[in-house]
Amino acid sequence: IGETVNRYLEVAKRELGDPSWKITDNELQINQLRYPVVSEDGNRRIEVVLTGSLDRVQKCGNNAMILDYKTGKVEASKLQVKVPKTNKKKAEAENQEMAEPDPLAPIFDNPDYEKLFQLVFYAIMYDFYCPQKPETVQAGIISTHEINKNNPNYIFHASILGDGDLLKHK
């Protein structure tokens, strides 16, 4: 563990040499956050209590990035979700209506996307928690596994629909 920490600190020195991003929080505890949820039919409104600990939050201007540390292997493909293409011609030939695929369905339905679910959850929680809303919230994972392999690409960024911003207020 000591070697991993030392390697990360060496990498962090270079990483933090970029003056545009400033680390604002480490181990940010968000407790008892009451997030409003409305039923699909709009008839019920409840508040869900969200809690969590964000490993690292950094900002560049009014943009935020949440980074989570992982010691195990991280699969970059499991941090990205794209909407599958629909076959309009086939649906028209079968006289069926085209249902737009839900881009977030894999995050909730497939356990392979558990890390992406966690990052999306953190982005929503952080955005709701902030008194001054960031313009965008990005998220990613810092892989200590990749740092130990001296891989300079040790940060894996989350993406939904090919966009690195999980939340936007523009």
Tab-separated table of N, CA and C in Angstrom:
chain	number	residue	atom	x	y	z
A	1	ILE	N	0.834	-1.196	0.000
A	1	ILE	CA	0.000	0.000	0.000
A	1	ILE	C	0.873	1.252	0.000
A	2	GLY	N	1.953	1.252	0.751
A	2	GLY	CA	2.829	2.413	0.817
A	2	GLY	C	3.380	2.805	-0.545
A	3	GLU	N	3.757	1.793	-1.368
A	3	GLU	CA	4.279	2.081	-2.705
A	3	GLU	C	3.203	2.711	-3.579
A	4	THR	N	1.983	2.207	-3.485
A	4	THR	CA	0.878	2.755	-4.276
A	4	THR	C	0.643	4.214	-3.915
A	5	VAL	N	0.650	4.506	-2.629
A	5	VAL	CA	0.429	5.884	-2.185
A	5	VAL	C	1.560	6.774	-2.692
A	6	ASN	N	2.797	6.313	-2.576
A	6	ASN	CA	3.930	7.106	-3.064
A	6	ASN	C	3.839	7.347	-4.571
A	7	ARG	N	3.475	6.303	-5.339
A	7	ARG	CA	3.325	6.471	-6.791
A	7	ARG	C	2.230	7.488	-7.095
A	8	TYR	N	1.118	7.358	-6.378
A	8	TYR	CA	0.028	8.298	-6.629
A	8	TYR	C	0.443	9.733	-6.299
A	9	LEU	N	1.149	9.932	-5.208
A	9	LEU	CA	1.577	11.281	-4.837
A	9	LEU	C	2.516	11.869	-5.892
A	10	GLU	N	3.362	11.041	-6.470
A	10	GLU	CA	4.237	11.522	-7.546
A	10	GLU	C	3.413	11.918	-8.770
A	11	VAL	N	2.437	11.091	-9.111
A	11	VAL	CA	1.569	11.392	-10.248
A	11	VAL	C	0.732	12.634	-9.944
A	12	ALA	N	0.257	12.749	-8.731
A	12	ALA	CA	-0.587	13.886	-8.351
A	12	ALA	C	0.164	15.203	-8.453
A	13	LYS	N	1.450	15.181	-8.164
A	13	LYS	CA	2.246	16.409	-8.290
A	13	LYS	C	2.174	16.940	-9.720
A	14	ARG	N	2.322	16.025	-10.681
A	14	ARG	CA	2.236	16.435	-12.094
A	14	ARG	C	0.818	16.867	-12.439
A	15	GLU	N	-0.135	16.077	-11.978
A	15	GLU	CA	-1.547	16.348	-12.274
A	15	GLU	C	-1.968	17.711	-11.733
A	16	LEU	N	-1.544	18.025	-10.533
A	16	LEU	CA	-1.941	19.276	-9.898
A	16	LEU	C	-1.139	20.468	-10.410
A	17	GLY	N	-0.204	20.194	-11.313
A	17	GLY	CA	0.524	21.273	-11.950
A	17	GLY	C	-0.355	22.036	-12.927
A	18	ASP	N	-1.499	21.452	-13.318
A	18	ASP	CA	-2.454	22.135	-14.198
A	18	ASP	C	-3.225	23.138	-13.353
A	19	PRO	N	-2.984	24.441	-13.556
A	19	PRO	CA	-3.602	25.445	-12.685
A	19	PRO	C	-5.103	25.639	-12.915
A	20	SER	N	-5.645	25.055	-13.997
A	20	SER	CA	-7.059	25.300	-14.276
A	20	SER	C	-7.991	24.564	-13.309
A	21	TRP	N	-7.610	23.369	-12.871
A	21	TRP	CA	-8.441	22.602	-11.936
A	21	TRP	C	-7.886	22.738	-10.527
A	22	LYS	N	-8.766	23.046	-9.592
A	22	LYS	CA	-8.393	23.160	-8.175
A	22	LYS	C	-9.194	22.148	-7.368
A	23	ILE	N	-8.507	21.362	-6.540
A	23	ILE	CA	-9.218	20.433	-5.658
A	23	ILE	C	-9.884	21.259	-4.566
A	24	THR	N	-11.193	21.090	-4.432
A	24	THR	CA	-11.939	21.850	-3.428
A	24	THR	C	-12.347	20.990	-2.243
A	25	ASP	N	-12.473	19.684	-2.455
A	25	ASP	CA	-12.903	18.802	-1.364
A	25	ASP	C	-12.268	17.434	-1.510
A	26	ASN	N	-11.905	16.856	-0.380
A	26	ASN	CA	-11.494	15.457	-0.282
A	26	ASN	C	-12.390	14.819	0.767
A	27	GLU	N	-12.903	13.629	0.448
A	27	GLU	CA	-13.801	12.925	1.373
A	27	GLU	C	-14.973	13.818	1.799
A	28	LEU	N	-15.619	14.432	0.821
A	28	LEU	CA	-16.766	15.300	1.097
A	28	LEU	C	-17.946	14.440	1.541
A	29	GLN	N	-18.350	14.618	2.795
A	29	GLN	CA	-19.478	13.867	3.354
A	29	GLN	C	-20.772	14.620	3.068
A	30	ILE	N	-21.690	13.947	2.381
A	30	ILE	CA	-23.014	14.524	2.150
A	30	ILE	C	-23.998	13.610	2.865
A	31	ASN	N	-24.610	14.129	3.911
A	31	ASN	CA	-25.485	13.318	4.750
A	31	ASN	C	-26.877	13.927	4.841
A	32	GLN	N	-27.853	13.064	4.830
A	32	GLN	CA	-29.248	13.454	5.034
A	32	GLN	C	-29.730	14.492	4.032
A	33	LEU	N	-29.281	14.368	2.797
A	33	LEU	CA	-29.733	15.243	1.731
A	33	LEU	C	-31.112	14.762	1.278
A	34	ARG	N	-32.089	15.617	1.326
A	34	ARG	CA	-33.456	15.230	0.958
A	34	ARG	C	-33.728	15.636	-0.484
A	35	TYR	N	-33.701	14.619	-1.376
A	35	TYR	CA	-33.851	14.826	-2.817
A	35	TYR	C	-35.306	14.562	-3.215
A	36	PRO	N	-35.968	15.542	-3.856
A	36	PRO	CA	-37.382	15.351	-4.210
A	36	PRO	C	-37.544	14.417	-5.411
A	37	VAL	N	-38.493	13.503	-5.296
A	37	VAL	CA	-38.821	12.578	-6.372
A	37	VAL	C	-40.332	12.643	-6.592
A	38	VAL	N	-40.731	12.762	-7.859
A	38	VAL	CA	-42.150	12.816	-8.211
A	38	VAL	C	-42.486	11.551	-8.989
A	39	SER	N	-43.629	10.939	-8.682
A	39	SER	CA	-44.046	9.725	-9.375
A	39	SER	C	-44.268	10.024	-10.854
A	40	GLU	N	-44.209	8.983	-11.684
A	40	GLU	CA	-44.375	9.160	-13.133
A	40	GLU	C	-45.700	9.821	-13.485
A	41	ASP	N	-46.750	9.517	-12.735
A	41	ASP	CA	-48.053	10.125	-13.039
A	41	ASP	C	-48.184	11.528	-12.444
A	42	GLY	N	-47.189	11.947	-11.666
A	42	GLY	CA	-47.194	13.291	-11.090
A	42	GLY	C	-48.069	13.451	-9.860
A	43	ASN	N	-48.674	12.370	-9.383
A	43	ASN	CA	-49.609	12.460	-8.257
A	43	ASN	C	-48.948	12.373	-6.887
A	44	ARG	N	-47.733	11.816	-6.833
A	44	ARG	CA	-47.078	11.670	-5.531
A	44	ARG	C	-45.707	12.320	-5.564
A	45	ARG	N	-45.377	12.936	-4.457
A	45	ARG	CA	-44.048	13.529	-4.308
A	45	ARG	C	-43.491	13.057	-2.961
A	46	ILE	N	-42.303	12.513	-3.021
A	46	ILE	CA	-41.645	12.084	-1.789
A	46	ILE	C	-40.221	12.653	-1.778
A	47	GLU	N	-39.614	12.629	-0.626
A	47	GLU	CA	-38.216	13.025	-0.512
A	47	GLU	C	-37.404	11.790	-0.166
A	48	VAL	N	-36.378	11.559	-0.958
A	48	VAL	CA	-35.481	10.430	-0.745
A	48	VAL	C	-34.235	10.961	-0.056
A	49	VAL	N	-33.796	10.277	0.983
A	49	VAL	CA	-32.598	10.696	1.709
A	49	VAL	C	-31.385	10.100	1.004
A	50	LEU	N	-30.472	10.975	0.583
A	50	LEU	CA	-29.234	10.551	-0.068
A	50	LEU	C	-28.062	10.834	0.861
A	51	THR	N	-27.157	9.880	0.955
A	51	THR	CA	-25.938	10.095	1.730
A	51	THR	C	-24.772	9.503	0.949
A	52	GLY	N	-23.607	10.051	1.176
A	52	GLY	CA	-22.447	9.498	0.500
A	52	GLY	C	-21.196	10.279	0.831
A	53	SER	N	-20.077	9.721	0.400
A	53	SER	CA	-18.782	10.348	0.602
A	53	SER	C	-18.092	10.428	-0.755
A	54	LEU	N	-17.853	11.647	-1.222
A	54	LEU	CA	-17.200	11.851	-2.506
A	54	LEU	C	-15.695	11.923	-2.258
A	55	ASP	N	-14.944	11.031	-2.879
A	55	ASP	CA	-13.507	10.966	-2.628
A	55	ASP	C	-12.810	12.286	-2.943
A	56	ARG	N	-13.119	12.855	-4.106
A	56	ARG	CA	-12.437	14.089	-4.493
A	56	ARG	C	-13.349	14.915	-5.389
A	57	VAL	N	-13.399	16.220	-5.118
A	57	VAL	CA	-14.142	17.163	-5.948
A	57	VAL	C	-13.152	18.246	-6.368
A	58	GLN	N	-13.161	18.546	-7.648
A	58	GLN	CA	-12.306	19.626	-8.124
A	58	GLN	C	-13.120	20.512	-9.049
A	59	LYS	N	-12.683	21.784	-9.167
A	59	LYS	CA	-13.420	22.750	-9.973
A	59	LYS	C	-12.492	23.490	-10.918
A	60	CYS	N	-13.060	23.860	-12.030
A	60	CYS	CA	-12.409	24.722	-13.014
A	60	CYS	C	-13.459	25.767	-13.371
A	61	GLY	N	-13.280	26.982	-12.868
A	61	GLY	CA	-14.321	27.988	-13.058
A	61	GLY	C	-15.580	27.532	-12.354
A	62	ASN	N	-16.683	27.484	-13.099
A	62	ASN	CA	-17.951	27.025	-12.524
A	62	ASN	C	-18.292	25.607	-12.986
A	63	ASN	N	-17.269	24.822	-13.325
A	63	ASN	CA	-17.452	23.424	-13.709
A	63	ASN	C	-16.865	22.548	-12.610
A	64	ALA	N	-17.526	21.452	-12.324
A	64	ALA	CA	-17.086	20.553	-11.259
A	64	ALA	C	-16.764	19.175	-11.828
A	65	MET	N	-15.821	18.500	-11.190
A	65	MET	CA	-15.503	17.118	-11.523
A	65	MET	C	-15.394	16.327	-10.233
A	66	ILE	N	-16.065	15.192	-10.209
A	66	ILE	CA	-16.026	14.294	-9.058
A	66	ILE	C	-15.181	13.092	-9.456
A	67	LEU	N	-14.185	12.797	-8.643
A	67	LEU	CA	-13.318	11.659	-8.914
A	67	LEU	C	-13.384	10.683	-7.748
A	68	ASP	N	-13.512	9.412	-8.084
A	68	ASP	CA	-13.590	8.351	-7.093
A	68	ASP	C	-12.339	7.482	-7.236
A	69	TYR	N	-11.736	7.098	-6.126
A	69	TYR	CA	-10.544	6.255	-6.157
A	69	TYR	C	-10.965	4.789	-6.131
A	70	LYS	N	-10.367	3.985	-7.007
A	70	LYS	CA	-10.607	2.537	-7.024
A	70	LYS	C	-9.267	1.823	-7.046
A	71	THR	N	-9.153	0.755	-6.252
A	71	THR	CA	-7.908	-0.001	-6.207
A	71	THR	C	-7.909	-1.151	-7.205
A	72	GLY	N	-9.070	-1.629	-7.596
A	72	GLY	CA	-9.142	-2.748	-8.536
A	72	GLY	C	-9.114	-2.290	-9.978
A	73	LYS	N	-9.268	-3.237	-10.864
A	73	LYS	CA	-9.257	-2.952	-12.290
A	73	LYS	C	-10.538	-2.207	-12.677
A	74	VAL	N	-10.377	-1.214	-13.530
A	74	VAL	CA	-11.513	-0.431	-14.013
A	74	VAL	C	-11.618	-0.638	-15.518
A	75	GLU	N	-12.799	-1.001	-15.984
A	75	GLU	CA	-13.027	-1.152	-17.423
A	75	GLU	C	-13.639	0.141	-17.956
A	76	ALA	N	-12.883	0.834	-18.793
A	76	ALA	CA	-13.344	2.114	-19.345
A	76	ALA	C	-14.675	1.970	-20.071
A	77	SER	N	-14.883	0.849	-20.749
A	77	SER	CA	-16.123	0.654	-21.511
A	77	SER	C	-17.350	0.602	-20.607
A	78	LYS	N	-17.161	0.248	-19.345
A	78	LYS	CA	-18.287	0.174	-18.407
A	78	LYS	C	-18.578	1.517	-17.743
A	79	LEU	N	-17.843	2.559	-18.163
A	79	LEU	CA	-18.112	3.914	-17.677
A	79	LEU	C	-18.724	4.769	-18.783
A	80	GLN	N	-19.121	4.115	-19.872
A	80	GLN	CA	-19.692	4.835	-20.997
A	80	GLN	C	-20.955	4.124	-21.464
A	81	VAL	N	-22.003	4.906	-21.673
A	81	VAL	CA	-23.256	4.359	-22.181
A	81	VAL	C	-23.645	5.151	-23.409
A	82	LYS	N	-23.960	4.442	-24.476
A	82	LYS	CA	-24.457	5.069	-25.699
A	82	LYS	C	-25.814	4.455	-26.001
A	83	VAL	N	-26.686	5.245	-26.609
A	83	VAL	CA	-28.004	4.740	-26.965
A	83	VAL	C	-27.872	3.820	-28.170
A	84	PRO	N	-28.426	2.606	-28.080
A	84	PRO	CA	-28.362	1.725	-29.246
A	84	PRO	C	-29.185	2.302	-30.394
A	85	LYS	N	-28.696	2.093	-31.600
A	85	LYS	CA	-29.420	2.598	-32.771
A	85	LYS	C	-30.688	1.779	-32.962
A	86	THR	N	-31.770	2.472	-33.307
A	86	THR	CA	-33.029	1.778	-33.568
A	86	THR	C	-33.159	1.538	-35.064
A	87	ASN	N	-33.796	0.475	-35.409
A	87	ASN	CA	-33.997	0.133	-36.806
A	87	ASN	C	-35.368	0.632	-37.245
A	88	LYS	N	-35.403	1.875	-37.761
A	88	LYS	CA	-36.672	2.490	-38.136
A	88	LYS	C	-37.344	1.757	-39.280
A	89	LYS	N	-36.559	1.332	-40.268
A	89	LYS	CA	-37.141	0.655	-41.432
A	89	LYS	C	-37.835	-0.639	-41.017
A	90	LYS	N	-37.181	-1.402	-40.135
A	90	LYS	CA	-37.766	-2.668	-39.676
A	90	LYS	C	-39.062	-2.400	-38.919
A	91	ALA	N	-39.066	-1.393	-38.050
A	91	ALA	CA	-40.266	-1.066	-37.286
A	91	ALA	C	-41.397	-0.622	-38.216
A	92	GLU	N	-41.058	0.193	-39.220
A	92	GLU	CA	-42.084	0.642	-40.169
A	92	GLU	C	-42.646	-0.537	-40.954
A	93	ALA	N	-41.765	-1.471	-41.379
A	93	ALA	CA	-42.205	-2.646	-42.135
A	93	ALA	C	-43.130	-3.518	-41.304
A	94	GLU	N	-42.879	-3.570	-40.012
A	94	GLU	CA	-43.719	-4.368	-39.122
A	94	GLU	C	-44.878	-3.554	-38.567
A	95	ASN	N	-45.004	-2.312	-39.048
A	95	ASN	CA	-46.085	-1.416	-38.640
A	95	ASN	C	-46.106	-1.207	-37.125
A	96	GLN	N	-44.927	-1.024	-36.566
A	96	GLN	CA	-44.804	-0.804	-35.130
A	96	GLN	C	-44.344	0.617	-34.881
A	97	GLU	N	-44.723	1.116	-33.737
A	97	GLU	CA	-44.268	2.443	-33.347
A	97	GLU	C	-42.850	2.340	-32.801
A	98	MET	N	-42.041	3.352	-33.110
A	98	MET	CA	-40.657	3.372	-32.637
A	98	MET	C	-40.609	3.885	-31.205
A	99	ALA	N	-40.106	3.080	-30.326
A	99	ALA	CA	-39.887	3.524	-28.946
A	99	ALA	C	-38.443	3.975	-28.830
A	100	GLU	N	-38.258	5.167	-28.329
A	100	GLU	CA	-36.896	5.668	-28.130
A	100	GLU	C	-36.261	4.907	-26.976
A	101	PRO	N	-35.051	4.401	-27.187
A	101	PRO	CA	-34.393	3.680	-26.095
A	101	PRO	C	-34.015	4.635	-24.967
A	102	ASP	N	-34.085	4.132	-23.750
A	102	ASP	CA	-33.720	4.917	-22.579
A	102	ASP	C	-32.214	4.819	-22.392
A	103	PRO	N	-31.488	5.938	-22.532
A	103	PRO	CA	-30.036	5.869	-22.443
A	103	PRO	C	-29.525	5.465	-21.058
A	104	LEU	N	-30.333	5.656	-20.037
A	104	LEU	CA	-29.887	5.332	-18.689
A	104	LEU	C	-30.260	3.918	-18.262
A	105	ALA	N	-31.046	3.215	-19.068
A	105	ALA	CA	-31.490	1.875	-18.685
A	105	ALA	C	-30.336	0.939	-18.325
A	106	PRO	N	-29.246	0.900	-19.098
A	106	PRO	CA	-28.167	-0.027	-18.717
A	106	PRO	C	-27.587	0.255	-17.335
A	107	ILE	N	-27.588	1.508	-16.933
A	107	ILE	CA	-27.018	1.853	-15.627
A	107	ILE	C	-27.827	1.206	-14.507
A	108	PHE	N	-29.139	1.127	-14.696
A	108	PHE	CA	-30.017	0.568	-13.667
A	108	PHE	C	-30.236	-0.933	-13.837
A	109	ASP	N	-30.164	-1.416	-15.077
A	109	ASP	CA	-30.512	-2.807	-15.362
A	109	ASP	C	-29.329	-3.766	-15.393
A	110	ASN	N	-28.128	-3.251	-15.624
A	110	ASN	CA	-26.968	-4.117	-15.829
A	110	ASN	C	-25.922	-3.879	-14.735
A	111	PRO	N	-25.645	-4.892	-13.914
A	111	PRO	CA	-24.673	-4.706	-12.825
A	111	PRO	C	-23.255	-4.402	-13.324
A	112	ASP	N	-22.980	-4.640	-14.603
A	112	ASP	CA	-21.665	-4.293	-15.147
A	112	ASP	C	-21.409	-2.791	-15.085
A	113	TYR	N	-22.466	-2.010	-14.983
A	113	TYR	CA	-22.350	-0.553	-14.966
A	113	TYR	C	-22.444	0.026	-13.550
A	114	GLU	N	-22.135	-0.780	-12.536
A	114	GLU	CA	-22.278	-0.313	-11.156
A	114	GLU	C	-21.404	0.905	-10.852
A	115	LYS	N	-20.214	0.965	-11.416
A	115	LYS	CA	-19.337	2.115	-11.164
A	115	LYS	C	-19.882	3.371	-11.836
A	116	LEU	N	-20.443	3.229	-13.033
A	116	LEU	CA	-21.051	4.370	-13.707
A	116	LEU	C	-22.292	4.825	-12.936
A	117	PHE	N	-23.087	3.882	-12.440
A	117	PHE	CA	-24.240	4.238	-11.614
A	117	PHE	C	-23.782	5.063	-10.414
A	118	GLN	N	-22.706	4.615	-9.758
A	118	GLN	CA	-22.185	5.325	-8.596
A	118	GLN	C	-21.785	6.753	-8.980
A	119	LEU	N	-21.110	6.925	-10.109
A	119	LEU	CA	-20.675	8.255	-10.533
A	119	LEU	C	-21.857	9.156	-10.874
A	120	VAL	N	-22.861	8.608	-11.543
A	120	VAL	CA	-24.060	9.394	-11.851
A	120	VAL	C	-24.759	9.790	-10.558
A	121	PHE	N	-24.856	8.853	-9.628
A	121	PHE	CA	-25.463	9.126	-8.324
A	121	PHE	C	-24.713	10.251	-7.613
A	122	TYR	N	-23.381	10.177	-7.606
A	122	TYR	CA	-22.573	11.226	-6.981
A	122	TYR	C	-22.777	12.576	-7.665
A	123	ALA	N	-22.850	12.576	-8.993
A	123	ALA	CA	-23.033	13.833	-9.731
A	123	ALA	C	-24.367	14.481	-9.368
A	124	ILE	N	-25.423	13.687	-9.310
A	124	ILE	CA	-26.740	14.207	-8.943
A	124	ILE	C	-26.720	14.712	-7.501
A	125	MET	N	-26.142	13.919	-6.621
A	125	MET	CA	-26.091	14.285	-5.213
A	125	MET	C	-25.289	15.576	-5.025
A	126	TYR	N	-24.144	15.688	-5.670
A	126	TYR	CA	-23.308	16.882	-5.533
A	126	TYR	C	-24.022	18.108	-6.099
A	127	ASP	N	-24.640	17.949	-7.253
A	127	ASP	CA	-25.352	19.063	-7.883
A	127	ASP	C	-26.471	19.575	-6.981
A	128	PHE	N	-27.206	18.661	-6.370
A	128	PHE	CA	-28.307	19.057	-5.490
A	128	PHE	C	-27.782	19.688	-4.205
A	129	TYR	N	-26.643	19.220	-3.742
A	129	TYR	CA	-26.021	19.685	-2.500
A	129	TYR	C	-25.468	21.113	-2.613
A	130	CYS	N	-24.954	21.472	-3.779
A	130	CYS	CA	-24.265	22.759	-3.966
A	130	CYS	C	-25.218	23.945	-3.886
A	131	PRO	N	-24.895	24.934	-3.062
A	131	PRO	CA	-25.726	26.141	-3.029
A	131	PRO	C	-25.629	26.923	-4.350
A	132	GLN	N	-24.429	26.957	-4.945
A	132	GLN	CA	-24.248	27.602	-6.246
A	132	GLN	C	-24.050	26.483	-7.270
A	133	LYS	N	-25.045	26.296	-8.144
A	133	LYS	CA	-25.008	25.195	-9.097
A	133	LYS	C	-23.855	25.340	-10.075
A	134	PRO	N	-23.072	24.274	-10.257
A	134	PRO	CA	-22.038	24.317	-11.286
A	134	PRO	C	-22.692	24.279	-12.675
A	135	GLU	N	-22.001	24.841	-13.676
A	135	GLU	CA	-22.535	24.775	-15.041
A	135	GLU	C	-22.578	23.339	-15.523
A	136	THR	N	-21.517	22.591	-15.240
A	136	THR	CA	-21.459	21.181	-15.622
A	136	THR	C	-20.867	20.378	-14.466
A	137	VAL	N	-21.226	19.101	-14.436
A	137	VAL	CA	-20.615	18.171	-13.484
A	137	VAL	C	-20.105	16.983	-14.295
A	138	GLN	N	-18.815	16.732	-14.183
A	138	GLN	CA	-18.183	15.578	-14.804
A	138	GLN	C	-17.806	14.612	-13.688
A	139	ALA	N	-17.512	13.377	-14.062
A	139	ALA	CA	-17.116	12.399	-13.051
A	139	ALA	C	-16.173	11.384	-13.675
A	140	GLY	N	-15.376	10.768	-12.821
A	140	GLY	CA	-14.458	9.755	-13.304
A	140	GLY	C	-13.871	8.959	-12.160
A	141	ILE	N	-13.036	8.010	-12.528
A	141	ILE	CA	-12.393	7.138	-11.548
A	141	ILE	C	-10.885	7.248	-11.697
A	142	ILE	N	-10.218	7.413	-10.565
A	142	ILE	CA	-8.765	7.346	-10.524
A	142	ILE	C	-8.421	5.902	-10.160
A	143	SER	N	-7.747	5.227	-11.077
A	143	SER	CA	-7.417	3.818	-10.882
A	143	SER	C	-6.004	3.664	-10.326
A	144	THR	N	-5.897	3.240	-9.065
A	144	THR	CA	-4.575	3.004	-8.495
A	144	THR	C	-3.919	1.790	-9.164
A	145	HIS	N	-4.721	0.894	-9.703
A	145	HIS	CA	-4.212	-0.260	-10.464
A	145	HIS	C	-3.389	0.238	-11.650
A	146	GLU	N	-3.912	1.238	-12.360
A	146	GLU	CA	-3.209	1.793	-13.518
A	146	GLU	C	-2.010	2.629	-13.088
A	147	ILE	N	-2.115	3.297	-11.957
A	147	ILE	CA	-0.969	4.062	-11.443
A	147	ILE	C	0.184	3.104	-11.145
A	148	ASN	N	-0.125	1.939	-10.554
A	148	ASN	CA	0.912	0.948	-10.250
A	148	ASN	C	1.575	0.404	-11.510
A	149	LYS	N	0.851	0.431	-12.641
A	149	LYS	CA	1.417	-0.018	-13.915
A	149	LYS	C	2.115	1.138	-14.640
A	150	ASN	N	2.216	2.303	-13.967
A	150	ASN	CA	2.813	3.508	-14.556
A	150	ASN	C	2.090	3.957	-15.825
A	151	ASN	N	0.807	3.696	-15.882
A	151	ASN	CA	0.001	4.132	-17.018
A	151	ASN	C	-0.373	5.595	-16.818
A	152	PRO	N	0.016	6.490	-17.750
A	152	PRO	CA	-0.324	7.905	-17.586
A	152	PRO	C	-1.824	8.174	-17.729
A	153	ASN	N	-2.555	7.228	-18.290
A	153	ASN	CA	-4.010	7.363	-18.446
A	153	ASN	C	-4.725	6.635	-17.315
A	154	TYR	N	-4.483	7.074	-16.116
A	154	TYR	CA	-5.021	6.404	-14.928
A	154	TYR	C	-6.370	6.971	-14.484
A	155	ILE	N	-6.841	8.023	-15.158
A	155	ILE	CA	-8.172	8.553	-14.857
A	155	ILE	C	-9.111	8.119	-15.967
A	156	PHE	N	-10.203	7.461	-15.579
A	156	PHE	CA	-11.214	7.004	-16.524
A	156	PHE	C	-12.446	7.897	-16.363
A	157	HIS	N	-12.818	8.575	-17.432
A	157	HIS	CA	-13.926	9.528	-17.371
A	157	HIS	C	-15.246	8.859	-17.733
A	158	ALA	N	-16.285	9.233	-17.004
A	158	ALA	CA	-17.626	8.716	-17.268
A	158	ALA	C	-18.242	9.479	-18.428
A	159	SER	N	-19.100	8.795	-19.180
A	159	SER	CA	-19.745	9.430	-20.327
A	159	SER	C	-21.103	8.784	-20.581
A	160	ILE	N	-22.084	9.629	-20.813
A	160	ILE	CA	-23.410	9.152	-21.208
A	160	ILE	C	-23.742	9.827	-22.529
A	161	LEU	N	-24.091	9.051	-23.509
A	161	LEU	CA	-24.421	9.555	-24.850
A	161	LEU	C	-23.233	10.265	-25.490
A	162	GLY	N	-22.024	9.822	-25.175
A	162	GLY	CA	-20.838	10.406	-25.763
A	162	GLY	C	-20.463	11.762	-25.200
A	163	ASP	N	-21.111	12.175	-24.122
A	163	ASP	CA	-20.851	13.478	-23.525
A	163	ASP	C	-20.209	13.273	-22.159
A	164	GLY	N	-19.102	13.968	-21.914
A	164	GLY	CA	-18.408	13.848	-20.641
A	164	GLY	C	-19.061	14.607	-19.507
A	165	ASP	N	-20.031	15.471	-19.821
A	165	ASP	CA	-20.742	16.210	-18.779
A	165	ASP	C	-21.966	15.395	-18.368
A	166	LEU	N	-21.955	14.899	-17.148
A	166	LEU	CA	-23.103	14.109	-16.689
A	166	LEU	C	-24.292	14.993	-16.381
A	167	LEU	N	-24.032	16.237	-15.956
A	167	LEU	CA	-25.107	17.195	-15.692
A	167	LEU	C	-24.706	18.541	-16.282
A	168	LYS	N	-25.692	19.264	-16.828
A	168	LYS	CA	-25.441	20.598	-17.399
A	168	LYS	C	-26.540	21.545	-16.941
A	169	HIS	N	-26.135	22.778	-16.660
A	169	HIS	CA	-27.097	23.834	-16.308
A	169	HIS	C	-27.012	24.992	-17.279
A	170	LYS	N	-26.460	24.792	-18.446
A	170	LYS	CA	-26.295	25.882	-19.421
A	170	LYS	C	-27.584	26.149	-20.146
